[in-house]
XYZ file of C-alpha atoms in Angstrom:
107
model
C -22.159 63.473 125.439
C -24.183 60.393 124.570
C -22.772 57.052 123.476
C -24.495 57.398 120.106
C -22.854 60.780 119.574
C -19.434 59.363 120.418
C -19.950 56.435 118.042
C -20.968 58.876 115.295
C -17.767 60.840 115.943
C -15.688 57.655 115.734
C -17.369 56.714 112.449
C -16.718 60.174 111.016
C -13.076 60.104 112.111
C -12.606 56.608 110.687
C -14.015 57.621 107.313
C -11.858 60.754 107.201
C -8.783 58.702 108.106
C -9.504 56.076 105.446
C -10.101 58.698 102.754
C -6.868 60.477 103.674
C -4.969 57.184 103.748
C -6.243 56.283 100.272
C -5.306 59.692 98.900
C -1.798 59.498 100.362
C -1.319 55.918 99.159
C -2.380 56.779 95.621
C -0.162 59.876 95.424
C 3.019 58.462 96.977
C 2.739 54.901 98.308
C 6.205 54.686 99.873
C 5.881 57.937 101.818
C 2.310 57.080 102.785
C 3.322 53.690 104.191
C 6.034 55.419 106.222
C 3.739 58.162 107.544
C 0.798 55.860 108.251
C 2.979 53.040 109.624
C 1.351 50.509 107.269
C 2.810 47.305 105.935
C 2.875 46.958 102.135
C 0.077 44.375 102.291
C -2.184 46.603 104.391
C -1.380 49.604 102.211
C -2.419 47.685 99.096
C -5.702 46.621 100.700
C -6.564 50.125 101.886
C -5.685 51.678 98.516
C -8.016 49.263 96.713
C -11.093 49.658 98.947
C -14.248 50.763 97.156
C -16.309 53.674 98.532
C -18.863 51.166 99.862
C -16.115 49.206 101.633
C -14.693 52.417 103.118
C -18.063 53.310 104.608
C -18.583 49.782 105.948
C -15.135 49.728 107.526
C -15.591 53.188 109.019
C -18.688 51.982 110.890
C -16.654 49.881 113.281
C -17.021 50.887 116.913
C -13.256 51.178 117.317
C -10.858 53.802 116.020
C -8.968 52.581 112.972
C -6.083 54.973 113.503
C -3.928 54.998 116.591
C -1.569 57.338 118.394
C 1.924 56.586 117.139
C 3.525 58.230 120.148
C 2.299 55.780 122.757
C 5.364 56.272 124.945
C 4.379 58.843 127.583
C 7.975 59.987 128.048
C 8.379 60.778 124.334
C 5.052 62.579 124.255
C 6.031 64.648 127.295
C 9.337 65.613 125.655
C 7.508 66.842 122.579
C 4.841 68.797 124.412
C 6.762 70.220 127.374
C 10.096 71.129 125.833
C 10.968 74.718 124.970
C 12.081 74.316 121.359
C 11.947 76.601 118.424
C 8.973 75.712 116.217
C 11.046 74.185 113.397
C 13.144 72.073 115.755
C 10.044 70.723 117.498
C 8.632 69.489 114.188
C 11.931 67.842 113.256
C 12.155 66.207 116.682
C 8.592 64.871 116.371
C 9.312 63.484 112.899
C 12.436 61.710 114.151
C 10.607 60.155 117.087
C 7.709 58.974 114.940
C 9.998 57.589 112.241
C 11.459 55.204 114.792
C 8.057 53.554 115.341
C 7.630 50.398 113.266
C 4.379 49.621 111.434
C 1.923 47.430 113.301
C 2.917 43.790 112.946
C 6.511 44.591 111.938
C 9.312 44.264 114.438
C 11.716 47.192 114.766
C 14.879 45.217 114.731
């Protein structure tokens, strides 16, 4: 896979993420901030971006979204455990809810 192809994929993912974030923020800001791990200030900025600004921001060479489960042990527990389907989803939600938004301390 070429570098240009990977950068195109990143741009596409970024734009999809930003469009989803805007939709969630407009429908239910409080839940969206919780699910996206955004501060109120960042949420307001993302919600107010114009289509042109969304496209410009999506063209960055870095992913705008990040893996919330960056603790390998937590990720292993979620992917290797033998849980019933419903319990696995609840467990994942509990683990991810404990992660603070970027720039906000958890305690």
